Short mmCIF file of C-alpha atoms in Angstrom, two decimals:
data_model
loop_
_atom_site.label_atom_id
_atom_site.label_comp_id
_atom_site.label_asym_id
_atom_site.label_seq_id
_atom_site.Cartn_x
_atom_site.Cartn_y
_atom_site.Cartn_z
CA UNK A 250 17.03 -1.10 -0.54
CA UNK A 251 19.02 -3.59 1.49
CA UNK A 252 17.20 -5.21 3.78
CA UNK A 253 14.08 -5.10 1.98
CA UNK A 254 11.91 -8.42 0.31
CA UNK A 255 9.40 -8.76 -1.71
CA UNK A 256 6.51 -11.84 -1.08
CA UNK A 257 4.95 -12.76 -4.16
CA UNK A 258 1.85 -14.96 -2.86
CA UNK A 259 -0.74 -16.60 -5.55
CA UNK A 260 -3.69 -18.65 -4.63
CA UNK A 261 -5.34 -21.37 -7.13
CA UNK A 262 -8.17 -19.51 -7.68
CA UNK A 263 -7.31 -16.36 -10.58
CA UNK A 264 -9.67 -14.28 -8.48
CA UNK A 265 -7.07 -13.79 -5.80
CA UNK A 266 -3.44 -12.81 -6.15
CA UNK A 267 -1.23 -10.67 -3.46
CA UNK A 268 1.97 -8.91 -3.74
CA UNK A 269 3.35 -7.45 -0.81
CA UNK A 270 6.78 -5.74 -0.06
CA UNK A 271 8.68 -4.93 3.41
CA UNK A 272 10.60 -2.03 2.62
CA UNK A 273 12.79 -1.76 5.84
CA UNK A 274 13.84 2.44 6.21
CA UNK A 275 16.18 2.33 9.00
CA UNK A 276 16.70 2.36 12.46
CA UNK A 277 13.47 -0.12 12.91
CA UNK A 278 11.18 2.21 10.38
CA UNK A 279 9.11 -0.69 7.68
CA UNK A 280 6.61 0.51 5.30
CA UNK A 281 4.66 -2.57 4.41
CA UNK A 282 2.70 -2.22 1.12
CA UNK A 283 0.30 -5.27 -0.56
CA UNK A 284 -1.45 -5.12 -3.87
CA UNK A 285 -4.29 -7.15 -3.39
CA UNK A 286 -6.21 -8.44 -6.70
CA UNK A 287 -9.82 -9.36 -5.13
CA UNK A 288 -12.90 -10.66 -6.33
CA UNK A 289 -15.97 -8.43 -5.43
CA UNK A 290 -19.31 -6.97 -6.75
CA UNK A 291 -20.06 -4.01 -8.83
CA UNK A 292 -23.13 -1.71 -9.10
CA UNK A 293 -24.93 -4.64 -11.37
CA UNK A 294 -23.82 -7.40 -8.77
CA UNK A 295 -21.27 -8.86 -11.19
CA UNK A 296 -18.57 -10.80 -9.82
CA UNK A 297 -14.78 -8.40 -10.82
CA UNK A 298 -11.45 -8.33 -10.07
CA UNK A 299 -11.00 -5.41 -7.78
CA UNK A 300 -7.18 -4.05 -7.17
CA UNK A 301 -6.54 -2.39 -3.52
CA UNK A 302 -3.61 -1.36 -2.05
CA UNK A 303 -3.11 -1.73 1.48
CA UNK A 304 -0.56 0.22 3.15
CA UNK A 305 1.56 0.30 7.06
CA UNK A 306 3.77 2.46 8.54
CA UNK A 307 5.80 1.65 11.33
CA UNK A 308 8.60 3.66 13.23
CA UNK A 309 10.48 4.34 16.27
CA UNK A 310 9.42 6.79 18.32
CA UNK A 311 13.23 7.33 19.34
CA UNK A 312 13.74 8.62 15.27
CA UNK A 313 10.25 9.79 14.40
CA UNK A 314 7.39 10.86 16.02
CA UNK A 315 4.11 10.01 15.16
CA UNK A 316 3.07 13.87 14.32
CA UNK A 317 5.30 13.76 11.43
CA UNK A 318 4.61 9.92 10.39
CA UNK A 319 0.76 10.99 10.21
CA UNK A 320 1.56 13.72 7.59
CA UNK A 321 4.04 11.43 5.39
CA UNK A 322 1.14 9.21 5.39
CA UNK A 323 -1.53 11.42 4.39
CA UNK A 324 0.49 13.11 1.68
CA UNK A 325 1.43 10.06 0.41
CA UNK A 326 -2.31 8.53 0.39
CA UNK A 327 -2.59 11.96 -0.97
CA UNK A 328 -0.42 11.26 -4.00
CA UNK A 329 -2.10 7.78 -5.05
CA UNK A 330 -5.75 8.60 -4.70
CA UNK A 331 -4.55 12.24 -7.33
CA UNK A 332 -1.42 11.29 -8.79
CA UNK A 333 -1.83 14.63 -10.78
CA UNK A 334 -0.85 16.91 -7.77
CA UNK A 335 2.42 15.24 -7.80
CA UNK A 336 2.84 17.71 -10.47
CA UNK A 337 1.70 21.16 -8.68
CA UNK A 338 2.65 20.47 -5.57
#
């Protein structure tokens, strides 16, 4: 997509690694997405790598309104958290 990047950033410690990309729509709409690799605890207090995904939206209110922003976003939080209904949607 032009007009896009991707940041690659990478920390000394293996524990900690993030990936982020600025996807720029148009007309001032960005959908900024970062893979995080983090270290936190599991049931048994072990120390793990932990992969989250942080997601934001942002658009003009002149192109979109925020009504149908909110429901792009929750069907596409919708689609990672059960990438199954992809398929019977």
């Amino acid at each position: 997509i032009p007009g896009s990047g991707l940041i690659m950033l990478d920390s000394s410690e293996t524990l900690y690694r993030t990936l982020c990309y600025l996807i720029h729509l148009e007309a001032g709409n960005y959908i900024i997405i970062i893979f995080q690799v983090v270290p936190r605890y599991d049931d048994l207090e072990n120390l793990i790598k932990a992969r989250i995904i942080c997601v934001s939206w942002t658009a003009d209110h002149r192109v979109i309104d925020g009504a149908t922003m909110a429901r792009f976003s929750n069907l596409w939080r919708k689609y990672i958290e059960m990438p199954t209904s992809l398929l019977f949607d």
